[in-house]
Amino acid sequence: MGRIVVCIKGVPKPGTVKVDKETHTLRRESAELILNPPDRPALEVALRLKDQTNFEVIAISMGPPNMVPLLQKVYALGVDDIYLISDRAFAGSDTLATSRILAKALSLLSPFDLVVMGARSIDGETGQVPPETASLLNLPSITYVKELRFVDGKFIAIREDDFGEEEVEFSPAAVVSIVPEIDYVRPPSLKRLLSLKEITPKILTNAELNLDEASIGLSGSPTQVADVFEKTLVSRGEIFEGEPDELAEKLIEVLKEKGFLA
Amino acid sequence: MAECIFAFGQCFEGKLHPASLEILTPLREVADRLNKRLILIGLADDKEKFLAIPELKKLLADEVWYIIHPNLKHLPDDLCERVLVYLASEHKPYGIFFPATKKGLSVAPRVAGSLQAGLCAHVNAFEVKNGNLFLLRPTYGENIIAKLTSQRLPIMATLALNAFPIKEAEKEPLIKELKHPEGFDWSTKLTIKNFKPPKKEPSRLSVAKVVVAGGMGLKSKENFQMLFELAKILKAEVGGTRPAVHAGWVEADRMIGVSGVSVRPKLYLAFGISGAIQHTVGMEGSEFIVSINIDKEAPMMKMAHIGFVCDAPSFLKALLRKLKAKD
């Protein structure tokens, strides 16, 4: 039986984000966390492989302790085990430091056949962690995967590229990132939902990972925020109020005047 | 040491991706200010096809270095990483920059991981101060721009698409082939079994003269669909905000903003778009902006040359009814 590890992320619910004034990083402990939406199809892809080929699926997440309820919900979808990678020392990590932490955690879970992640997180939006983690583990990475199959001991992925669509074959182990184009995701299992309180994630702190503190967190991150500034907007135009009909008429007038309408 | 800057020149079958030309525009300026040589790195499988790329002689780069190997045909991510990391360790560049194409976003993090370098994403402006390079990118939903530095060399970033105009040089760059040493590992763990060119025409959004765009203020997919009717009448392209795309109202290739397309049309109509910075960086170059929004204080209303305080779906319905009546 092979093993698939799915890396998931809790992202602040849009609108609840706060930025730390000193470090200019996101304050995740204060935000309400939701599962990063592209991670849902990533989980589905892993669970379909499990249905098909009897892979064991483990979900891991790096984040603060308030990730636990999210991991429990993911357990209810049908994964076999959940892990939380959590330590104050990890806070403020950029994509390189994050990838170091994930790579180390994954190596503790090896041997595995596949690591699955969402193509990008909706808060950071970089999409860098899957290929960067793969590079640190010296594994191939296959990004923007739309479809994934396991045939005769090999994976076959359909992925989007800039000049077309590729069908790529590769042997385990590898890291894939999934684009959220999947038609159906399964609901949680009722039976599992009822037993959630007994399921707690295994915790991996830096005591287990044993990474040099200079290589993680804020101090292990080469990318530093020098400054943040707000864009200030000064109203520059004319504002009209009124009924839809009269406003629409006004717009048509303007568009004709400017030559956008005959 | 650290006297050159690498720019990734992404090519496929004798075509250079336009985004690789775009990134040379700001990098030319950075290289001049910091007194570095700007080098476009091209990886390809066919020397003749590569050298026949028409833009090559007009590149803003000082030099073009190209590496030819049959395995580079589809630019496999792992092999691209190995080739670029080798070049970086040989030449110790000050910076390595990629366009934010799918290939750029896939290869750059591998190179950064290997080199233990910082990597900034979606950079859309640079600043040079006292000999230091700062990278600017919009961030986190709020109206905030982050100014980033890297504590280590090389400085690495992926540069936003359509954020910079393509310019041509007057002087031809020096073009030379680099040979990797005997015994260099040209293998890749990825086997391309099949390759299909894109089924549908790429969206013409980025070059459209008129753009009609919608956000969550349109309230439903059905309402959003009305934008396509309006687009037909105005000979426009349809765009959407990130939340509208995530809601499934419009396809991802029509997303305008940081992780989508940048547009600079003559006319931009924003229906129910509040104006989060992720979106506005992708359209702030528009010549004339019209905003329809129920919230008078929304940032988009402030950016607009004309703002209509109105429920966006009701406005759109009224507008279509009137335009159709005139036909």
XYZ file of C-alpha atoms in Angstrom:
589
model
C 0.000 0.000 0.000
C 1.367 3.350 -1.036
C 1.048 6.655 0.733
C -0.175 10.052 -0.406
C 0.402 13.157 1.681
C -1.857 16.146 1.084
C -0.560 19.501 2.324
C -3.388 21.842 3.221
C -3.446 25.385 4.468
C -5.774 27.415 6.618
C -6.265 30.874 5.151
C -7.893 33.853 6.837
C -11.530 34.188 5.935
C -11.591 37.085 3.449
C -12.163 40.285 5.343
C -10.741 39.089 8.678
C -7.046 39.589 7.835
C -4.849 41.682 10.068
C -1.293 42.657 9.255
C 1.272 42.804 12.076
C 2.436 46.412 12.162
C 5.988 45.506 13.190
C 6.835 42.536 10.998
C 4.337 43.307 8.227
C 3.386 39.632 8.138
C -0.109 38.227 8.411
C -1.415 37.682 11.936
C -2.899 34.260 11.487
C -3.741 33.572 15.123
C -6.315 36.357 15.209
C -7.988 35.559 11.904
C -10.862 33.188 11.345
C -9.439 30.337 9.302
C -11.059 28.525 6.407
C -9.624 25.733 4.279
C -7.761 27.264 1.347
C -10.351 26.672 -1.432
C -7.925 25.128 -3.999
C -6.955 22.529 -1.348
C -10.412 20.980 -1.543
C -9.922 19.592 -5.083
C -6.396 18.561 -4.027
C -7.921 16.430 -1.255
C -10.480 15.029 -3.685
C -7.786 13.962 -6.148
C -5.940 12.148 -3.352
C -9.112 10.481 -2.055
C -10.045 9.268 -5.545
C -6.635 7.647 -5.847
C -7.292 6.063 -2.466
C -10.676 4.680 -3.623
C -9.060 3.317 -6.744
C -5.749 1.938 -5.584
C -6.000 1.746 -1.840
C -3.436 4.434 -1.111
C -3.200 5.638 2.474
C -3.923 9.387 2.575
C -2.413 11.652 5.217
C -3.306 15.334 5.514
C -0.740 17.687 7.002
C -0.893 21.387 7.649
C 1.541 23.962 8.905
C -0.146 26.582 11.020
C -1.246 27.778 14.435
C -3.247 25.572 16.875
C -6.543 27.032 15.603
C -6.007 24.821 12.520
C -7.156 21.784 14.522
C -10.912 22.057 13.751
C -10.119 22.412 10.055
C -7.938 19.309 10.104
C -10.751 17.437 11.856
C -13.144 18.434 9.086
C -10.636 17.137 6.568
C -10.509 13.879 8.509
C -14.272 13.597 8.060
C -13.751 13.575 4.289
C -11.991 10.237 4.576
C -8.274 10.764 5.084
C -6.487 8.201 7.236
C -4.458 10.475 9.469
C -3.960 14.164 10.237
C -0.843 16.062 11.308
C -0.359 19.645 12.462
C 3.079 21.190 12.048
C 3.092 23.958 14.589
C 5.693 25.923 16.481
C 6.169 29.590 17.390
C 9.564 29.292 15.705
C 7.836 28.751 12.330
C 5.954 32.066 12.393
C 6.873 34.634 9.757
C 8.353 32.095 7.353
C 8.573 33.124 3.701
C 8.101 30.535 0.956
C 11.679 29.246 1.280
C 11.489 28.752 5.070
C 7.980 27.262 4.707
C 9.241 24.839 2.083
C 12.128 23.819 4.355
C 9.675 23.047 7.158
C 7.304 21.105 4.901
C 10.164 19.215 3.279
C 11.448 18.149 6.688
C 7.989 17.094 7.889
C 7.456 15.137 4.663
C 10.764 13.364 5.068
C 9.555 12.206 8.500
C 6.482 10.748 6.764
C 8.467 9.005 4.035
C 8.321 6.730 2.221
C 5.455 8.290 0.294
C 4.475 8.026 -3.364
C 2.941 11.403 -3.899
C 2.557 14.814 -2.288
C -0.530 16.759 -3.357
C -1.108 20.477 -2.808
C -3.496 23.124 -4.101
C -2.003 25.198 -6.922
C -1.870 28.309 -4.763
C -3.222 29.774 -1.564
C -5.754 32.544 -1.811
C -3.924 34.686 0.751
C -0.308 34.594 -0.398
C -1.165 33.752 -4.016
C 2.419 32.803 -4.833
C 1.991 29.128 -5.747
C 5.670 28.729 -4.932
C 5.551 26.229 -2.098
C 4.792 23.027 -4.098
C 7.729 23.283 -6.558
C 10.050 24.764 -3.918
C 9.329 21.924 -1.487
C 9.838 19.408 -4.302
C 13.173 20.956 -5.154
C 14.351 20.717 -1.529
C 13.329 17.030 -1.473
C 15.021 16.501 -4.823
C 11.726 15.294 -6.313
C 10.052 16.266 -9.577
C 7.154 18.717 -9.361
C 4.194 18.750 -11.706
C 2.236 21.988 -11.412
C -1.247 23.046 -12.588
C -2.488 19.468 -12.813
C -6.097 19.079 -14.023
C -6.310 15.287 -14.011
C -4.285 12.592 -12.322
C -4.314 8.832 -12.817
C -2.243 5.968 -11.463
C -1.547 3.278 -14.044
C 0.859 0.327 -13.731
C 2.903 1.908 -10.970
C 3.189 5.284 -12.692
C 1.290 8.534 -12.467
C -0.127 10.229 -15.535
C -1.089 13.883 -15.212
C -2.800 16.289 -17.557
C -1.376 19.714 -16.930
C -1.781 23.149 -18.382
C 1.216 24.806 -19.889
C 1.632 28.217 -21.510
C 1.722 26.831 -25.035
C -0.765 23.973 -24.639
C -1.762 20.951 -22.618
C 0.728 18.272 -21.611
C 0.172 14.661 -20.696
C 3.059 13.869 -18.358
C 4.113 10.492 -17.045
C 6.256 10.160 -13.931
C 7.216 7.587 -11.347
C 6.718 7.969 -7.603
C 7.668 9.903 -5.612
C 6.669 13.373 -6.828
C 4.911 16.579 -5.806
C 1.859 17.744 -7.740
C -0.154 20.944 -7.463
C -3.803 20.846 -8.466
C -5.835 23.529 -10.228
C -9.390 23.756 -8.919
C -11.171 22.480 -12.034
C -12.635 19.329 -10.624
C -16.352 18.667 -11.215
C -17.314 17.065 -7.913
C -15.955 16.954 -4.366
C -17.309 14.468 -1.847
C -19.192 15.539 1.268
C -17.869 14.549 4.696
C -18.844 11.140 6.060
C -21.598 11.374 8.655
C -20.121 8.560 10.705
C -16.775 10.308 10.838
C -18.376 13.652 11.676
C -19.911 12.084 14.780
C -16.600 10.778 16.062
C -14.547 13.926 15.400
C -14.010 14.851 19.036
C -11.900 11.720 19.535
C -9.706 12.526 16.551
C -6.891 14.917 17.222
C -4.005 15.615 14.884
C -0.532 14.437 15.715
C 1.547 17.514 16.423
C 4.990 18.069 14.927
C 6.947 20.875 16.576
C 10.514 21.853 15.898
C 11.519 19.387 18.610
C 10.556 16.664 16.112
C 11.669 18.503 12.968
C 14.954 19.599 14.500
C 15.595 22.416 12.033
C 18.219 25.067 12.682
C 16.340 28.109 13.991
C 18.359 30.315 11.665
C 16.790 28.541 8.698
C 13.122 28.947 9.691
C 10.670 31.635 10.712
C 11.361 35.286 10.120
C 15.118 34.949 10.626
C 15.338 32.079 8.131
C 13.508 34.008 5.439
C 15.641 35.821 2.865
C 12.604 37.788 1.693
C 11.996 40.683 4.063
C 9.327 43.325 3.939
C 11.073 46.711 3.948
C 7.908 48.732 3.997
C 4.212 48.621 3.330
C 2.265 51.585 2.146
C -1.326 52.242 1.416
C -2.569 53.482 -1.865
C -4.499 56.610 -1.178
C -7.244 57.459 -3.572
C -8.595 60.895 -4.193
C -11.931 61.089 -5.889
C -11.295 62.296 -9.374
C -14.578 61.969 -11.117
C -18.172 62.963 -11.065
C -20.645 60.915 -9.047
C -24.267 60.565 -10.094
C -27.125 59.263 -7.973
C -30.625 58.353 -9.061
C -32.870 55.686 -10.557
C -31.325 52.923 -12.742
C -33.177 54.147 -15.837
C -31.987 57.727 -15.704
C -28.429 56.706 -14.755
C -28.273 54.210 -17.646
C -29.461 56.976 -19.979
C -26.697 59.229 -18.671
C -24.074 56.545 -19.332
C -25.320 56.048 -22.894
C -24.943 59.781 -23.451
C -21.372 59.722 -22.186
C -20.463 56.664 -24.284
C -21.816 58.390 -27.422
C -19.955 61.562 -26.624
C -16.714 59.621 -26.279
C -17.331 57.664 -29.476
C -17.842 54.239 -27.894
C -21.408 54.023 -29.186
C -22.694 54.973 -32.598
C 30.908 38.918 -8.930
C 27.211 39.649 -8.974
C 27.677 41.792 -12.044
C 24.998 40.312 -14.246
C 21.230 39.857 -14.119
C 19.555 36.800 -15.637
C 16.159 37.008 -17.322
C 14.443 33.748 -18.239
C 13.655 33.717 -21.950
C 10.878 31.180 -22.277
C 10.644 29.715 -25.739
C 8.889 26.866 -27.453
C 9.310 25.750 -31.081
C 11.010 28.927 -32.189
C 8.625 31.263 -30.380
C 9.670 33.496 -27.518
C 6.881 34.022 -24.996
C 5.913 37.742 -25.084
C 6.073 37.853 -21.268
C 9.831 37.247 -21.537
C 10.050 40.409 -23.648
C 7.941 42.374 -21.156
C 10.216 41.666 -18.195
C 13.246 43.037 -20.066
C 11.742 46.547 -19.988
C 11.997 47.149 -16.216
C 15.092 44.946 -15.903
C 16.907 47.106 -18.493
C 16.348 50.098 -16.254
C 17.420 48.207 -13.118
C 20.547 46.916 -14.868
C 21.491 50.434 -16.011
C 20.946 51.967 -12.575
C 22.971 49.246 -10.832
C 25.539 48.945 -13.595
C 24.905 45.266 -14.336
C 24.831 43.324 -17.587
C 21.379 42.056 -18.508
C 21.416 38.555 -19.947
C 18.481 36.678 -21.446
C 18.838 32.939 -20.898
C 17.212 30.811 -23.588
C 16.798 27.041 -23.276
C 15.731 25.156 -26.395
C 15.975 21.893 -28.318
C 16.675 23.270 -31.777
C 19.467 25.753 -32.466
C 18.242 26.882 -35.889
C 14.725 27.520 -34.669
C 16.039 29.383 -31.649
C 18.313 31.629 -33.689
C 15.450 32.343 -36.102
C 13.332 33.955 -33.352
C 12.645 37.351 -34.940
C 12.709 39.378 -31.694
C 16.181 38.153 -30.748
C 18.051 40.972 -32.485
C 15.927 43.702 -30.913
C 16.070 42.516 -27.313
C 16.762 45.012 -24.560
C 19.300 42.564 -23.100
C 23.061 43.101 -23.406
C 23.575 39.436 -24.165
C 21.623 36.323 -25.045
C 22.988 33.035 -23.760
C 21.379 29.931 -25.133
C 21.679 26.284 -24.260
C 20.579 23.587 -26.686
C 19.659 20.027 -25.783
C 16.971 17.721 -27.209
C 15.515 17.161 -23.716
C 14.789 20.896 -23.414
C 11.987 20.778 -26.005
C 9.170 20.997 -23.433
C 11.312 22.754 -20.807
C 10.890 20.079 -18.117
C 10.869 21.818 -14.746
C 13.488 19.619 -13.103
C 15.965 19.892 -15.982
C 15.415 23.666 -16.344
C 16.197 23.964 -12.640
C 19.439 21.998 -13.003
C 20.610 24.027 -16.018
C 19.807 27.389 -14.407
C 21.309 26.432 -11.055
C 24.480 25.393 -12.870
C 24.630 28.750 -14.676
C 23.986 30.597 -11.421
C 26.755 28.763 -9.602
C 29.164 29.468 -12.483
C 28.334 33.143 -12.972
C 26.957 34.272 -9.585
C 24.281 36.619 -10.911
C 22.989 39.556 -8.873
C 19.419 38.587 -9.729
C 17.372 35.969 -11.606
C 13.965 36.997 -12.910
C 11.135 35.073 -14.534
C 7.894 36.093 -16.202
C 4.871 34.942 -14.162
C 3.899 32.471 -16.874
C 2.963 28.956 -15.786
C 6.473 27.838 -16.716
C 8.080 30.743 -14.860
C 5.967 30.108 -11.762
C 6.893 26.409 -11.888
C 10.637 26.684 -12.484
C 11.542 29.768 -10.403
C 10.626 28.198 -7.023
C 12.734 25.112 -7.851
C 15.728 27.304 -8.642
C 15.121 29.388 -5.501
C 14.927 26.229 -3.384
C 18.173 24.904 -4.830
C 19.991 28.215 -4.386
C 18.388 28.878 -0.964
C 17.332 32.242 -2.353
C 14.314 34.389 -1.563
C 11.682 34.568 -4.274
C 9.067 37.307 -4.611
C 5.915 36.694 -6.613
C 3.851 38.963 -8.871
C 6.279 41.878 -8.708
C 4.962 44.797 -10.742
C 7.453 47.554 -9.998
C 11.069 48.054 -8.923
C 12.796 50.714 -6.894
C 16.538 51.361 -6.754
C 17.795 53.281 -3.743
C 21.411 53.701 -2.582
C 22.473 50.809 -4.765
C 19.817 48.495 -3.328
C 17.025 46.867 -5.253
C 13.479 46.822 -3.851
C 10.654 44.789 -5.324
C 7.084 46.027 -5.121
C 3.968 43.918 -5.109
C 0.369 44.450 -4.132
C -0.734 42.365 -1.209
C -3.461 40.824 0.936
C -6.771 42.186 -0.204
C -6.310 45.495 1.566
C -5.084 48.529 -0.312
C -1.494 47.810 0.610
C 1.655 47.650 -1.474
C 4.565 45.703 -0.010
C 8.146 46.756 -0.668
C 10.389 43.700 -0.434
C 14.106 43.124 -0.255
C 16.187 40.000 -0.278
C 18.813 39.370 2.389
C 20.735 37.148 0.028
C 21.910 37.077 -3.563
C 20.698 36.268 -6.063
C 17.566 38.354 -5.734
C 14.787 36.408 -7.407
C 11.266 37.247 -8.513
C 8.497 36.361 -10.906
C 7.176 39.454 -12.686
C 3.470 40.088 -13.245
C 2.139 39.516 -16.759
C 1.149 42.504 -18.902
C 2.569 44.835 -16.262
C 5.297 46.239 -18.512
C 5.217 47.395 -22.148
C 7.495 45.602 -24.619
C 10.270 47.842 -25.958
C 12.857 47.297 -28.660
C 16.541 48.040 -28.464
C 18.558 49.908 -31.047
C 21.617 47.776 -30.535
C 21.756 44.060 -31.246
C 22.643 41.955 -28.193
C 25.634 39.640 -28.197
C 24.250 36.170 -28.861
C 26.259 33.154 -27.766
C 25.798 29.460 -27.189
C 26.876 28.041 -23.840
C 28.076 24.475 -23.598
C 27.608 22.564 -20.392
C 30.491 20.400 -19.225
C 30.951 16.735 -20.154
C 28.953 14.546 -17.846
C 26.300 17.185 -17.079
C 23.079 15.404 -16.121
C 20.552 16.159 -18.897
C 17.966 13.694 -17.612
C 14.428 14.549 -16.545
C 11.973 12.524 -14.502
C 9.070 13.851 -16.581
C 8.037 12.088 -19.780
C 5.738 14.029 -22.096
C 3.403 11.429 -23.611
C 1.224 13.827 -25.486
C 1.038 17.545 -26.225
C -1.990 19.436 -27.456
C -2.029 23.073 -28.485
C -4.756 25.046 -26.689
C -8.276 24.115 -27.795
C -9.818 27.512 -27.492
C -8.508 30.827 -28.711
C -6.630 32.667 -25.990
C -8.734 35.462 -24.533
C -8.150 38.864 -26.132
C -8.824 40.550 -22.828
C -5.328 41.939 -22.282
C -5.342 43.876 -25.557
C -9.031 44.879 -25.611
C -9.928 48.523 -26.259
C -13.095 48.253 -24.204
C -13.484 46.067 -21.110
C -16.698 45.398 -19.205
C -15.932 43.816 -15.849
C -18.000 42.552 -12.978
C -17.571 41.793 -9.287
C -19.594 40.410 -6.415
C -21.961 43.383 -6.614
C -23.594 41.645 -9.588
C -24.927 39.125 -7.050
C -25.372 36.069 -9.304
C -24.005 34.160 -12.263
C -27.158 34.980 -14.246
C -26.615 38.698 -13.702
C -22.942 38.314 -14.622
C -23.979 36.701 -17.920
C -25.560 40.015 -18.937
C -22.050 41.440 -19.244
C -21.502 39.236 -22.301
C -24.560 40.800 -23.959
C -23.245 44.260 -23.181
C -19.791 43.273 -24.453
C -21.291 42.294 -27.804
C -22.912 45.697 -28.200
C -19.801 47.622 -27.151
C -17.359 45.298 -28.994
C -15.741 44.702 -25.627
C -14.119 41.846 -23.740
C -15.506 40.611 -20.410
C -13.385 40.514 -17.266
C -14.046 39.600 -13.655
C -12.651 40.072 -10.179
C -11.050 37.239 -8.266
C -14.102 36.616 -6.038
C -16.323 36.487 -9.153
C -14.000 33.894 -10.692
C -13.896 31.887 -7.465
C -17.691 31.998 -7.319
C -17.691 30.317 -10.726
C -19.432 33.223 -12.473
C -16.689 33.580 -15.082
C -13.693 31.576 -16.301
C -10.296 31.976 -14.675
C -8.644 33.323 -17.846
C -10.881 36.380 -17.552
C -9.641 37.307 -14.082
C -8.248 40.835 -13.949
C -5.663 41.619 -11.298
C -2.571 40.408 -9.485
C -2.860 36.730 -10.283
C -4.783 37.309 -13.509
C -4.576 39.533 -16.541
C -3.632 43.214 -16.651
C -5.634 45.408 -19.001
C -5.181 48.954 -20.225
C -8.250 49.691 -22.370
C -9.585 53.052 -23.533
C -12.814 52.367 -21.649
C -13.287 50.301 -18.503
C -16.759 49.659 -17.137
C -16.823 48.253 -13.587
C -20.115 46.706 -12.470
C -20.359 46.018 -8.762
C -16.572 46.041 -8.232
C -15.455 47.540 -4.926
C -11.856 47.972 -6.037
C -9.602 45.760 -3.912
C -5.991 46.362 -4.831
C -5.599 42.832 -6.230
C -8.026 43.893 -8.895
C -7.114 47.542 -9.411
C -3.418 46.898 -10.161
C -4.684 45.010 -13.192
C -6.753 47.883 -14.576
C -5.360 51.150 -13.235
C -3.804 51.902 -16.621
C -7.282 52.229 -18.148
C -7.883 55.556 -19.896
C -11.493 56.153 -18.904
C -13.081 54.354 -15.971
C -16.805 54.100 -15.255
C -17.950 52.534 -11.979
C -21.416 51.373 -11.028
C -21.661 50.562 -7.344
C -24.182 50.764 -4.560
C -21.428 51.987 -2.211
C -20.428 55.570 -2.935
C -17.267 55.206 -0.808
C -15.889 52.126 -2.619
C -12.299 52.622 -3.885
C -13.433 51.938 -7.450
C -15.852 54.863 -7.227
C -12.888 57.077 -6.312
C -10.773 55.756 -9.183
C -13.597 56.244 -11.650
C -13.928 59.209 -13.982
C -17.673 58.750 -13.702
C -19.403 56.911 -10.892
C -23.036 55.860 -10.711
C -24.361 55.095 -7.238
C -26.737 52.265 -8.049
C -27.450 48.583 -7.605
C -25.275 47.070 -10.353
C -27.718 44.386 -11.639
C -30.603 46.897 -11.866
C -28.373 49.356 -13.720
C -27.153 46.676 -16.104
C -30.721 45.525 -16.850
C -31.831 49.104 -17.559
C -28.793 49.737 -19.738
C -29.304 46.612 -21.863
C -33.004 47.353 -22.279
C -32.258 50.844 -23.546
C -29.418 49.788 -25.842
C -31.527 47.027 -27.398
C -34.486 49.375 -27.857
C -32.237 51.658 -29.895
C -31.294 48.948 -32.379
